[in-house]
PDB file of C-alpha atoms in Angstrom:
ATOM      1  CA  MET A   1       0.021  -0.020   0.015  1.00 74.00           C
ATOM      2  CA  SER A   2       1.224   3.556  -0.652  1.00 93.00           C
ATOM      3  CA  LYS A   3       1.872   5.756   2.192  1.00 97.00           C
ATOM      4  CA  LEU A   4       1.488   9.430   3.295  1.00 98.00           C
ATOM      5  CA  ILE A   5       4.421  11.674   3.906  1.00 98.00           C
ATOM      6  CA  VAL A   6       3.528  14.914   5.714  1.00 98.00           C
ATOM      7  CA  PHE A   7       5.943  17.822   5.922  1.00 98.00           C
ATOM      8  CA  GLY A   8       4.422  20.351   8.259  1.00 97.00           C
ATOM      9  CA  SER A   9       4.164  22.275  11.493  1.00 96.00           C
ATOM     10  CA  LEU A  10       4.280  20.837  14.968  1.00 97.00           C
ATOM     11  CA  ASN A  11       2.854  23.200  17.604  1.00 95.00           C
ATOM     12  CA  MET A  12       1.703  23.006  21.204  1.00 95.00           C
ATOM     13  CA  ASP A  13      -1.749  24.527  21.291  1.00 88.00           C
ATOM     14  CA  ILE A  14      -2.539  26.635  24.396  1.00 92.00           C
ATOM     15  CA  THR A  15      -6.237  27.040  24.563  1.00 87.00           C
ATOM     16  CA  ILE A  16      -8.619  29.008  26.701  1.00 92.00           C
ATOM     17  CA  GLU A  17     -12.382  29.637  26.390  1.00 91.00           C
ATOM     18  CA  ALA A  18     -13.962  33.015  26.973  1.00 94.00           C
ATOM     19  CA  ASP A  19     -17.247  34.836  26.365  1.00 94.00           C
ATOM     20  CA  MET A  20     -15.656  37.656  24.448  1.00 92.00           C
ATOM     21  CA  LEU A  21     -12.357  39.084  23.303  1.00 90.00           C
ATOM     22  CA  PRO A  22     -10.787  41.485  25.819  1.00 92.00           C
ATOM     23  CA  GLN A  23     -10.391  45.089  24.751  1.00 93.00           C
ATOM     24  CA  GLN A  24      -7.082  46.856  24.783  1.00 95.00           C
ATOM     25  CA  GLY A  25      -5.711  46.978  28.350  1.00 96.00           C
ATOM     26  CA  GLU A  26      -8.667  44.826  29.657  1.00 95.00           C
ATOM     27  CA  THR A  27      -8.354  41.537  31.572  1.00 96.00           C
ATOM     28  CA  ILE A  28     -11.228  39.134  31.518  1.00 95.00           C
ATOM     29  CA  THR A  29     -11.843  35.745  33.162  1.00 96.00           C
ATOM     30  CA  GLY A  30     -11.622  32.695  30.970  1.00 95.00           C
ATOM     31  CA  ARG A  31     -12.231  28.938  31.566  1.00 94.00           C
ATOM     32  CA  ASN A  32     -11.248  25.432  30.458  1.00 90.00           C
ATOM     33  CA  PHE A  33      -7.558  26.112  29.985  1.00 93.00           C
ATOM     34  CA  MET A  34      -5.688  23.309  28.275  1.00 88.00           C
ATOM     35  CA  THR A  35      -2.515  22.447  26.403  1.00 91.00           C
ATOM     36  CA  ASN A  36      -2.951  20.062  23.439  1.00 88.00           C
ATOM     37  CA  PRO A  37      -0.591  18.863  20.627  1.00 92.00           C
ATOM     38  CA  GLY A  38      -1.394  20.657  17.347  1.00 89.00           C
ATOM     39  CA  GLY A  39       0.053  22.327  14.296  1.00 91.00           C
ATOM     40  CA  LYS A  40      -1.479  21.830  10.900  1.00 94.00           C
ATOM     41  CA  GLY A  41       1.125  19.262   9.896  1.00 96.00           C
ATOM     42  CA  GLY A  42       0.819  17.253  13.010  1.00 96.00           C
ATOM     43  CA  ASN A  43      -3.038  17.412  13.080  1.00 95.00           C
ATOM     44  CA  GLN A  44      -3.235  16.092   9.461  1.00 97.00           C
ATOM     45  CA  ALA A  45      -0.728  13.391  10.104  1.00 97.00           C
ATOM     46  CA  VAL A  46      -2.617  12.276  13.246  1.00 96.00           C
ATOM     47  CA  ALA A  47      -5.968  12.302  11.394  1.00 96.00           C
ATOM     48  CA  ALA A  48      -4.603  10.065   8.606  1.00 97.00           C
ATOM     49  CA  ALA A  49      -2.919   7.692  11.120  1.00 97.00           C
ATOM     50  CA  LYS A  50      -6.049   7.416  13.213  1.00 95.00           C
ATOM     51  CA  MET A  51      -7.824   6.126  10.079  1.00 95.00           C
ATOM     52  CA  GLY A  52      -5.057   3.623   9.558  1.00 94.00           C
ATOM     53  CA  ALA A  53      -2.963   5.117   6.922  1.00 97.00           C
ATOM     54  CA  PRO A  54       0.861   4.467   6.942  1.00 98.00           C
ATOM     55  CA  THR A  55       1.908   7.998   7.951  1.00 98.00           C
ATOM     56  CA  TYR A  56       5.426   9.540   8.245  1.00 98.00           C
ATOM     57  CA  MET A  57       6.076  13.034   9.724  1.00 98.00           C
ATOM     58  CA  ILE A  58       8.750  15.371   8.596  1.00 98.00           C
ATOM     59  CA  GLY A  59       8.981  18.372  10.998  1.00 98.00           C
ATOM     60  CA  SER A  60      11.010  20.121  13.696  1.00 98.00           C
ATOM     61  CA  VAL A  61      10.572  20.748  17.392  1.00 98.00           C
ATOM     62  CA  GLY A  62      12.609  22.369  20.069  1.00 97.00           C
ATOM     63  CA  ARG A  63      14.586  20.428  22.789  1.00 97.00           C
ATOM     64  CA  ASP A  64      12.002  21.222  25.394  1.00 96.00           C
ATOM     65  CA  VAL A  65       9.040  19.685  27.159  1.00 96.00           C
ATOM     66  CA  PHE A  66       6.617  20.703  24.490  1.00 97.00           C
ATOM     67  CA  GLY A  67       8.789  19.018  21.819  1.00 97.00           C
ATOM     68  CA  VAL A  68       8.922  15.760  23.762  1.00 97.00           C
ATOM     69  CA  GLU A  69       5.216  15.674  24.192  1.00 96.00           C
ATOM     70  CA  LEU A  70       4.455  16.399  20.516  1.00 97.00           C
ATOM     71  CA  VAL A  71       6.692  13.581  19.319  1.00 97.00           C
ATOM     72  CA  GLU A  72       5.264  11.115  21.814  1.00 96.00           C
ATOM     73  CA  GLN A  73       1.670  12.122  20.834  1.00 94.00           C
ATOM     74  CA  LEU A  74       2.452  11.484  17.200  1.00 96.00           C
ATOM     75  CA  ALA A  75       3.988   8.082  17.906  1.00 96.00           C
ATOM     76  CA  ASN A  76       1.126   7.034  20.201  1.00 95.00           C
ATOM     77  CA  THR A  77      -1.439   7.583  17.370  1.00 95.00           C
ATOM     78  CA  GLY A  78       0.546   5.543  14.880  1.00 96.00           C
ATOM     79  CA  VAL A  79       2.580   8.220  13.092  1.00 97.00           C
ATOM     80  CA  ASP A  80       6.192   7.385  12.287  1.00 98.00           C
ATOM     81  CA  ALA A  81       7.938  10.268  14.150  1.00 97.00           C
ATOM     82  CA  SER A  82      11.453   9.025  13.647  1.00 97.00           C
ATOM     83  CA  TYR A  83      12.267  11.714  11.066  1.00 97.00           C
ATOM     84  CA  ILE A  84      11.363  14.687  13.190  1.00 98.00           C
ATOM     85  CA  HIS A  85      14.239  17.071  13.908  1.00 97.00           C
ATOM     86  CA  SER A  86      15.101  18.356  17.360  1.00 96.00           C
ATOM     87  CA  SER A  87      16.401  21.919  17.123  1.00 95.00           C
ATOM     88  CA  ASP A  88      19.131  23.367  19.395  1.00 93.00           C
ATOM     89  CA  GLN A  89      18.431  26.871  18.108  1.00 93.00           C
ATOM     90  CA  SER A  90      14.634  27.370  18.362  1.00 97.00           C
ATOM     91  CA  PRO A  91      11.896  26.496  20.834  1.00 98.00           C
ATOM     92  CA  THR A  92       8.933  24.377  19.874  1.00 98.00           C
ATOM     93  CA  GLY A  93       6.217  26.239  17.934  1.00 97.00           C
ATOM     94  CA  VAL A  94       3.125  27.313  19.913  1.00 95.00           C
ATOM     95  CA  ALA A  95      -0.387  28.427  18.981  1.00 88.00           C
ATOM     96  CA  VAL A  96      -2.337  30.527  21.480  1.00 92.00           C
ATOM     97  CA  ILE A  97      -6.037  29.836  20.890  1.00 86.00           C
ATOM     98  CA  THR A  98      -9.043  31.787  22.245  1.00 90.00           C
ATOM     99  CA  CYS A  99     -12.352  29.994  21.839  1.00 86.00           C
ATOM    100  CA  ILE A 100     -15.458  32.040  21.766  1.00 88.00           C
ATOM    101  CA  ASP A 101     -18.912  30.569  21.123  1.00 81.00           C
ATOM    102  CA  GLY A 102     -17.379  27.551  19.420  1.00 68.00           C
ATOM    103  CA  ASP A 103     -15.176  29.592  17.057  1.00 77.00           C
ATOM    104  CA  ASN A 104     -11.451  30.222  17.539  1.00 78.00           C
ATOM    105  CA  ARG A 105      -8.930  32.979  17.085  1.00 86.00           C
ATOM    106  CA  ILE A 106      -5.260  31.878  16.852  1.00 85.00           C
ATOM    107  CA  ILE A 107      -1.825  33.587  17.421  1.00 89.00           C
ATOM    108  CA  LEU A 108       1.045  31.471  16.135  1.00 86.00           C
ATOM    109  CA  SER A 109       4.726  31.518  17.070  1.00 93.00           C
ATOM    110  CA  PRO A 110       6.462  29.093  14.569  1.00 93.00           C
ATOM    111  CA  GLY A 111       9.637  28.540  16.563  1.00 96.00           C
ATOM    112  CA  ALA A 112      11.473  25.428  15.279  1.00 97.00           C
ATOM    113  CA  ASN A 113       8.962  24.846  12.454  1.00 97.00           C
ATOM    114  CA  HIS A 114      11.129  27.191  10.308  1.00 96.00           C
ATOM    115  CA  ASP A 115      14.379  25.327  10.979  1.00 96.00           C
ATOM    116  CA  LEU A 116      14.219  22.692   8.269  1.00 96.00           C
ATOM    117  CA  LYS A 117      15.502  23.468   4.891  1.00 95.00           C
ATOM    118  CA  ALA A 118      14.768  22.077   1.436  1.00 96.00           C
ATOM    119  CA  GLU A 119      17.742  19.723   1.468  1.00 97.00           C
ATOM    120  CA  ASP A 120      16.617  18.260   4.818  1.00 97.00           C
ATOM    121  CA  VAL A 121      13.171  17.400   3.472  1.00 97.00           C
ATOM    122  CA  GLU A 122      14.541  16.065   0.239  1.00 97.00           C
ATOM    123  CA  ARG A 123      17.064  13.752   2.054  1.00 97.00           C
ATOM    124  CA  ILE A 124      14.153  12.244   4.034  1.00 97.00           C
ATOM    125  CA  VAL A 125      11.772  11.949   1.109  1.00 97.00           C
ATOM    126  CA  THR A 126      14.535  10.332  -1.063  1.00 96.00           C
ATOM    127  CA  GLN A 127      15.017   7.782   1.729  1.00 96.00           C
ATOM    128  CA  ILE A 128      11.393   6.760   2.331  1.00 96.00           C
ATOM    129  CA  GLY A 129       9.352   8.046  -0.579  1.00 96.00           C
ATOM    130  CA  GLN A 130       8.224   6.108  -3.610  1.00 95.00           C
ATOM    131  CA  SER A 131       6.260   6.788  -6.684  1.00 94.00           C
ATOM    132  CA  GLY A 132       2.566   6.724  -5.794  1.00 93.00           C
ATOM    133  CA  ASP A 133       3.025   7.916  -2.269  1.00 97.00           C
ATOM    134  CA  ILE A 134       1.147  11.115  -1.240  1.00 98.00           C
ATOM    135  CA  PHE A 135       3.174  14.157  -0.159  1.00 98.00           C
ATOM    136  CA  LEU A 136       1.233  16.607   1.956  1.00 98.00           C
ATOM    137  CA  THR A 137       2.205  20.010   3.197  1.00 98.00           C
ATOM    138  CA  GLN A 138       0.885  23.382   4.283  1.00 97.00           C
ATOM    139  CA  PHE A 139       2.212  26.981   4.743  1.00 96.00           C
ATOM    140  CA  GLU A 140       3.128  26.939   8.491  1.00 94.00           C
ATOM    141  CA  CYS A 141       6.776  25.953   7.777  1.00 96.00           C
ATOM    142  CA  ASP A 142       9.490  27.915   6.019  1.00 96.00           C
ATOM    143  CA  TYR A 143       7.909  29.088   2.739  1.00 96.00           C
ATOM    144  CA  GLU A 144      10.871  28.505   0.479  1.00 97.00           C
ATOM    145  CA  THR A 145      11.382  25.103   1.952  1.00 97.00           C
ATOM    146  CA  THR A 146       7.744  24.267   1.380  1.00 98.00           C
ATOM    147  CA  MET A 147       7.712  25.306  -2.259  1.00 98.00           C
ATOM    148  CA  SER A 148      11.007  23.550  -2.982  1.00 97.00           C
ATOM    149  CA  SER A 149       9.696  20.368  -1.333  1.00 97.00           C
ATOM    150  CA  LEU A 150       6.566  20.400  -3.412  1.00 97.00           C
ATOM    151  CA  HIS A 151       8.689  20.594  -6.616  1.00 97.00           C
ATOM    152  CA  MET A 152      10.969  17.837  -5.422  1.00 97.00           C
ATOM    153  CA  ALA A 153       8.154  15.429  -4.402  1.00 97.00           C
ATOM    154  CA  LYS A 154       6.367  16.076  -7.737  1.00 97.00           C
ATOM    155  CA  LYS A 155       9.553  15.310  -9.649  1.00 96.00           C
ATOM    156  CA  LYS A 156      10.124  12.097  -7.759  1.00 96.00           C
ATOM    157  CA  GLY A 157       6.642  10.874  -8.696  1.00 96.00           C
ATOM    158  CA  LEU A 158       4.764  11.456  -5.530  1.00 98.00           C
ATOM    159  CA  PHE A 159       1.233  12.748  -5.570  1.00 98.00           C
ATOM    160  CA  THR A 160       1.400  16.348  -4.153  1.00 98.00           C
ATOM    161  CA  VAL A 161      -1.247  17.916  -1.934  1.00 98.00           C
ATOM    162  CA  LEU A 162      -0.951  21.496  -0.699  1.00 98.00           C
ATOM    163  CA  ASN A 163      -3.208  22.942   1.899  1.00 98.00           C
ATOM    164  CA  ALA A 164      -2.466  26.569   1.208  1.00 98.00           C
ATOM    165  CA  ALA A 165      -3.004  27.735   4.807  1.00 95.00           C
ATOM    166  CA  PRO A 166      -2.410  30.303   6.145  1.00 92.00           C
ATOM    167  CA  ALA A 167      -2.785  32.060   2.904  1.00 94.00           C
ATOM    168  CA  LYS A 168       0.470  33.024   0.996  1.00 96.00           C
ATOM    169  CA  SER A 169       1.320  33.895  -2.519  1.00 96.00           C
ATOM    170  CA  ILE A 170       2.112  31.026  -5.002  1.00 97.00           C
ATOM    171  CA  ALA A 171       4.413  31.724  -7.931  1.00 95.00           C
ATOM    172  CA  GLN A 172       2.715  30.998 -11.307  1.00 95.00           C
ATOM    173  CA  GLU A 173       5.334  28.284 -12.160  1.00 96.00           C
ATOM    174  CA  ALA A 174       4.838  26.547  -8.803  1.00 97.00           C
ATOM    175  CA  TYR A 175       1.209  25.687  -9.479  1.00 97.00           C
ATOM    176  CA  GLN A 176       2.121  22.880 -11.798  1.00 97.00           C
ATOM    177  CA  ASP A 177       3.847  21.120  -8.852  1.00 97.00           C
ATOM    178  CA  ILE A 178       0.402  20.794  -7.080  1.00 98.00           C
ATOM    179  CA  ASP A 179      -1.750  17.806  -7.912  1.00 98.00           C
ATOM    180  CA  LEU A 180      -4.363  18.618  -5.354  1.00 98.00           C
ATOM    181  CA  LEU A 181      -4.839  22.134  -3.848  1.00 98.00           C
ATOM    182  CA  ILE A 182      -7.140  22.558  -0.731  1.00 98.00           C
ATOM    183  CA  VAL A 183      -8.222  26.080   0.189  1.00 98.00           C
ATOM    184  CA  ASN A 184     -10.972  27.597   2.283  1.00 96.00           C
ATOM    185  CA  GLN A 185     -12.940  30.702   1.243  1.00 96.00           C
ATOM    186  CA  THR A 186     -10.385  33.239   2.614  1.00 96.00           C
ATOM    187  CA  GLU A 187      -7.397  31.492   1.079  1.00 97.00           C
ATOM    188  CA  CYS A 188      -9.280  31.165  -2.298  1.00 97.00           C
ATOM    189  CA  ALA A 189      -9.986  34.887  -2.197  1.00 97.00           C
ATOM    190  CA  PHE A 190      -6.373  35.688  -1.480  1.00 97.00           C
ATOM    191  CA  LEU A 191      -5.129  33.602  -4.348  1.00 97.00           C
ATOM    192  CA  THR A 192      -7.765  34.332  -7.033  1.00 97.00           C
ATOM    193  CA  ASN A 193      -9.564  37.567  -5.967  1.00 96.00           C
ATOM    194  CA  ILE A 194     -12.806  35.459  -5.937  1.00 96.00           C
ATOM    195  CA  HIS A 195     -14.414  34.938  -2.484  1.00 96.00           C
ATOM    196  CA  PRO A 196     -16.930  32.094  -2.964  1.00 94.00           C
ATOM    197  CA  MET A 197     -20.069  32.819  -0.921  1.00 90.00           C
ATOM    198  CA  SER A 198     -21.958  29.846  -2.517  1.00 90.00           C
ATOM    199  CA  VAL A 199     -21.373  26.542  -4.198  1.00 92.00           C
ATOM    200  CA  GLU A 200     -21.819  28.053  -7.627  1.00 92.00           C
ATOM    201  CA  ASP A 201     -19.230  30.754  -6.971  1.00 92.00           C
ATOM    202  CA  CYS A 202     -16.548  28.002  -6.539  1.00 96.00           C
ATOM    203  CA  LYS A 203     -16.785  26.988 -10.172  1.00 95.00           C
ATOM    204  CA  GLU A 204     -15.038  30.191 -11.434  1.00 95.00           C
ATOM    205  CA  ALA A 205     -12.399  30.054  -8.785  1.00 96.00           C
ATOM    206  CA  ILE A 206     -11.586  26.449  -9.406  1.00 97.00           C
ATOM    207  CA  LYS A 207     -11.310  27.216 -13.170  1.00 96.00           C
ATOM    208  CA  VAL A 208      -8.673  29.912 -12.276  1.00 97.00           C
ATOM    209  CA  PHE A 209      -6.584  27.247 -10.450  1.00 97.00           C
ATOM    210  CA  GLU A 210      -6.947  24.855 -13.382  1.00 97.00           C
ATOM    211  CA  GLU A 211      -5.647  27.557 -15.792  1.00 97.00           C
ATOM    212  CA  LYS A 212      -2.675  28.022 -13.469  1.00 96.00           C
ATOM    213  CA  GLY A 213      -1.799  24.364 -13.733  1.00 96.00           C
ATOM    214  CA  VAL A 214      -3.383  22.646 -10.655  1.00 97.00           C
ATOM    215  CA  THR A 215      -4.681  19.248 -11.522  1.00 95.00           C
ATOM    216  CA  SER A 216      -7.572  19.292  -8.879  1.00 97.00           C
ATOM    217  CA  THR A 217      -8.878  21.739  -6.331  1.00 98.00           C
ATOM    218  CA  ILE A 218     -11.131  21.461  -3.282  1.00 98.00           C
ATOM    219  CA  ILE A 219     -12.643  24.616  -1.729  1.00 98.00           C
ATOM    220  CA  THR A 220     -14.019  24.182   1.745  1.00 96.00           C
ATOM    221  CA  LEU A 221     -16.978  26.332   2.689  1.00 93.00           C
ATOM    222  CA  GLY A 222     -17.147  25.655   6.508  1.00 86.00           C
ATOM    223  CA  SER A 223     -20.702  24.718   7.535  1.00 83.00           C
ATOM    224  CA  GLU A 224     -21.675  24.602   3.875  1.00 89.00           C
ATOM    225  CA  GLY A 225     -19.334  21.640   3.058  1.00 92.00           C
ATOM    226  CA  SER A 226     -16.814  21.415   0.294  1.00 96.00           C
ATOM    227  CA  VAL A 227     -16.743  21.688  -3.530  1.00 97.00           C
ATOM    228  CA  THR A 228     -14.612  20.382  -6.400  1.00 97.00           C
ATOM    229  CA  ILE A 229     -14.889  19.882 -10.150  1.00 97.00           C
ATOM    230  CA  MET A 230     -14.827  16.273 -11.483  1.00 95.00           C
ATOM    231  CA  ASN A 231     -15.095  15.452 -15.181  1.00 92.00           C
ATOM    232  CA  GLY A 232     -16.111  19.017 -15.833  1.00 91.00           C
ATOM    233  CA  GLU A 233     -18.948  19.018 -13.370  1.00 93.00           C
ATOM    234  CA  LEU A 234     -19.247  20.989 -10.163  1.00 95.00           C
ATOM    235  CA  VAL A 235     -19.436  18.519  -7.238  1.00 95.00           C
ATOM    236  CA  HIS A 236     -20.780  19.671  -3.835  1.00 96.00           C
ATOM    237  CA  VAL A 237     -20.503  17.552  -0.590  1.00 95.00           C
ATOM    238  CA  PRO A 238     -22.614  19.177   2.127  1.00 92.00           C
ATOM    239  CA  SER A 239     -21.400  19.201   5.688  1.00 85.00           C
ATOM    240  CA  HIS A 240     -22.883  16.926   8.317  1.00 80.00           C
ATOM    241  CA  LYS A 241     -24.810  18.846  10.961  1.00 77.00           C
ATOM    242  CA  VAL A 242     -24.097  18.114  14.599  1.00 74.00           C
ATOM    243  CA  GLU A 243     -26.208  18.901  17.690  1.00 71.00           C
ATOM    244  CA  LYS A 244     -23.593  21.130  19.291  1.00 74.00           C
ATOM    245  CA  VAL A 245     -20.368  22.732  17.948  1.00 72.00           C
ATOM    246  CA  VAL A 246     -17.849  22.507  20.751  1.00 71.00           C
ATOM    247  CA  ASP A 247     -14.531  23.597  19.051  1.00 61.00           C
ATOM    248  CA  THR A 248     -13.668  23.973  15.415  1.00 65.00           C
ATOM    249  CA  THR A 249      -9.912  24.086  15.983  1.00 67.00           C
ATOM    250  CA  ALA A 250      -8.824  20.856  14.027  1.00 72.00           C
ATOM    251  CA  ALA A 251     -11.812  20.322  11.802  1.00 86.00           C
ATOM    252  CA  GLY A 252     -10.175  21.353   8.586  1.00 88.00           C
ATOM    253  CA  ASP A 253      -7.073  19.323   9.401  1.00 94.00           C
ATOM    254  CA  ALA A 254      -9.112  16.261  10.238  1.00 94.00           C
ATOM    255  CA  TYR A 255     -10.956  16.629   6.880  1.00 95.00           C
ATOM    256  CA  ILE A 256      -7.633  16.656   5.031  1.00 97.00           C
ATOM    257  CA  GLY A 257      -6.084  13.658   6.959  1.00 97.00           C
ATOM    258  CA  ALA A 258      -9.193  11.669   6.356  1.00 95.00           C
ATOM    259  CA  LEU A 259      -9.389  12.718   2.636  1.00 97.00           C
ATOM    260  CA  VAL A 260      -5.784  11.583   1.923  1.00 98.00           C
ATOM    261  CA  TYR A 261      -6.493   8.243   3.839  1.00 97.00           C
ATOM    262  CA  ALA A 262      -9.343   7.558   1.517  1.00 96.00           C
ATOM    263  CA  MET A 263      -7.271   8.510  -1.499  1.00 97.00           C
ATOM    264  CA  LEU A 264      -4.577   6.113  -0.407  1.00 96.00           C
ATOM    265  CA  HIS A 265      -7.337   3.414  -0.647  1.00 94.00           C
ATOM    266  CA  ASN A 266      -8.104   4.425  -4.206  1.00 93.00           C
ATOM    267  CA  GLN A 267     -11.268   6.303  -3.570  1.00 94.00           C
ATOM    268  CA  ASP A 268     -12.138   8.953  -6.191  1.00 95.00           C
ATOM    269  CA  LEU A 269     -12.245  12.571  -4.938  1.00 96.00           C
ATOM    270  CA  PHE A 270     -15.965  12.615  -4.448  1.00 95.00           C
ATOM    271  CA  HIS A 271     -16.110   9.572  -2.054  1.00 95.00           C
ATOM    272  CA  ALA A 272     -12.987  10.799  -0.338  1.00 96.00           C
ATOM    273  CA  MET A 273     -14.603  14.164   0.303  1.00 96.00           C
ATOM    274  CA  GLN A 274     -17.812  12.358   1.697  1.00 95.00           C
ATOM    275  CA  PHE A 275     -15.605  10.417   4.191  1.00 95.00           C
ATOM    276  CA  ALA A 276     -13.541  13.421   5.124  1.00 95.00           C
ATOM    277  CA  THR A 277     -16.748  15.478   5.814  1.00 93.00           C
ATOM    278  CA  LYS A 278     -17.968  12.835   8.274  1.00 93.00           C
ATOM    279  CA  THR A 279     -14.655  12.871  10.088  1.00 92.00           C
ATOM    280  CA  ALA A 280     -14.637  16.636  10.381  1.00 89.00           C
ATOM    281  CA  ALA A 281     -18.218  16.681  11.779  1.00 89.00           C
ATOM    282  CA  LEU A 282     -17.115  14.376  14.600  1.00 87.00           C
ATOM    283  CA  THR A 283     -14.088  16.478  15.274  1.00 86.00           C
ATOM    284  CA  ILE A 284     -16.037  19.631  16.114  1.00 76.00           C
ATOM    285  CA  THR A 285     -17.943  17.827  18.847  1.00 72.00           C
ATOM    286  CA  LYS A 286     -14.845  17.718  21.139  1.00 77.00           C
ATOM    287  CA  ARG A 287     -12.400  20.215  22.444  1.00 69.00           C
ATOM    288  CA  GLY A 288      -8.794  20.461  21.359  1.00 64.00           C
ATOM    289  CA  ALA A 289      -6.791  19.655  18.284  1.00 68.00           C
ATOM    290  CA  GLN A 290      -5.315  16.158  17.842  1.00 77.00           C
ATOM    291  CA  GLN A 291      -7.342  14.720  20.794  1.00 76.00           C
ATOM    292  CA  SER A 292     -10.627  15.739  19.167  1.00 81.00           C
ATOM    293  CA  ILE A 293      -9.955  13.890  15.882  1.00 90.00           C
ATOM    294  CA  PRO A 294     -11.860  10.566  15.827  1.00 88.00           C
ATOM    295  CA  THR A 295     -10.600   7.087  14.916  1.00 86.00           C
ATOM    296  CA  LEU A 296     -11.819   5.151  11.910  1.00 89.00           C
ATOM    297  CA  GLY A 297     -13.749   2.973  14.384  1.00 87.00           C
ATOM    298  CA  GLU A 298     -15.505   6.028  15.821  1.00 86.00           C
ATOM    299  CA  VAL A 299     -16.442   7.224  12.349  1.00 88.00           C
ATOM    300  CA  GLN A 300     -17.897   3.825  11.429  1.00 86.00           C
ATOM    301  CA  GLN A 301     -19.822   3.565  14.713  1.00 86.00           C
ATOM    302  CA  HIS A 302     -21.308   6.990  14.543  1.00 78.00           C
ATOM    303  CA  PHE A 303     -22.529   6.973  11.005  1.00 85.00           C
ATOM    304  CA  GLY A 304     -23.735   3.371  11.286  1.00 75.00           C
ATOM    305  CA  GLU A 305     -22.093   2.141   8.073  1.00 60.00           C
ATOM    306  CA  ASP A 306     -19.058   0.171   7.046  1.00 55.00           C
ATOM    307  CA  GLU A 307     -16.458   2.793   5.989  1.00 51.00           C
ATOM    308  CA  LYS A 308     -14.098   0.445   4.232  1.00 52.00           C
ATOM    309  CA  HIS A 309     -11.632   1.864   1.737  1.00 48.00           C
ATOM    310  CA  ALA A 310      -9.547  -1.197   1.044  1.00 42.00           C
TER     311      ALA A 310
END
C-alpha cells in the first residue's frame, strides 16, 4: 500500500475559552484552559494515522518539554515520528487559541517549524518516498522550503497535496507542482480575488486554479461543506450537521487527513470528500486539536455504516 508523507508544522496549542475578546488593556476571566498537541502538519498526520494510513511525519521541534510531548503524541497515534528534527536553536512552535462561542482565534509562534531547509526534506523523502505515495504540506513551515519540497516530491513521482493555509502567494510556475490544492474561502480569495459565498461561486475560482496548472482543487466552505470539479462537473459535498459545535480548531485538518487516507485506498475525490466530511463533523464535537480527531472505528460507529476503503 502507498503511504502518506507529511511535511508540516508541529505546535503545542495553548487554549482558553471566553465569552468575548478582551479590549485593549482589559483583563477578563476565561475557563477550560488546556494544552494540546497541534499544528496543521501534526494534526493532518494524526488524522490520517487514526484512520489507519501508513503515515510519516517530517518536521522540527525544540529540545523542550513541548517538543517531547508532541513527538510522543504522534507516535502514540501511529505516526512514524522517527524523522522529526530536534532543534538546538529554536523552541517548539506554539499556538495561542481563544475559543469564543465555538469559534477560535489563533496567534502562532512558529519557533522550530522554520528550521528545516529544502535539503533536509529532500533527504528524507528520497530515503522513504516512492512513486505513488502522497506528499502533503501546508504553509506553516518555512515558505521557500515548502515550495522547494513540493517541486522535489512532484519530480520524484509522489502525488502532491498543498493545503494553502495560512494564505500566502504562490508563484505562477509553482502551481504545476500541485496535484491537489485545498483552500478555504479566505485562502481562495487571497489567491484568485474570488471569494466564494456559494457553491456556484466556486466554479469560477476552481477554473482559475486549473488554468494556473493545478490538477484538482477542493474549496471548503465551512458549515456549507466542500466543492470540487470532477469530469467538468461541479461537485458539492454538504457538511454533516451536529447537535452542538464545541470547538472547530482541528476540523479542517481532520478533513484533510481523512481525505488523503481515503485517496490512499483508491477512492475517487467525491467519495474521499464524503468520508472526510464525516470525520470533520465528529471532530467539532470535542475540544482540542489532535485529541478531538476521531478514529476510523468512531467514524464507522457514529454513522452506522461500514467505511471500508480497502
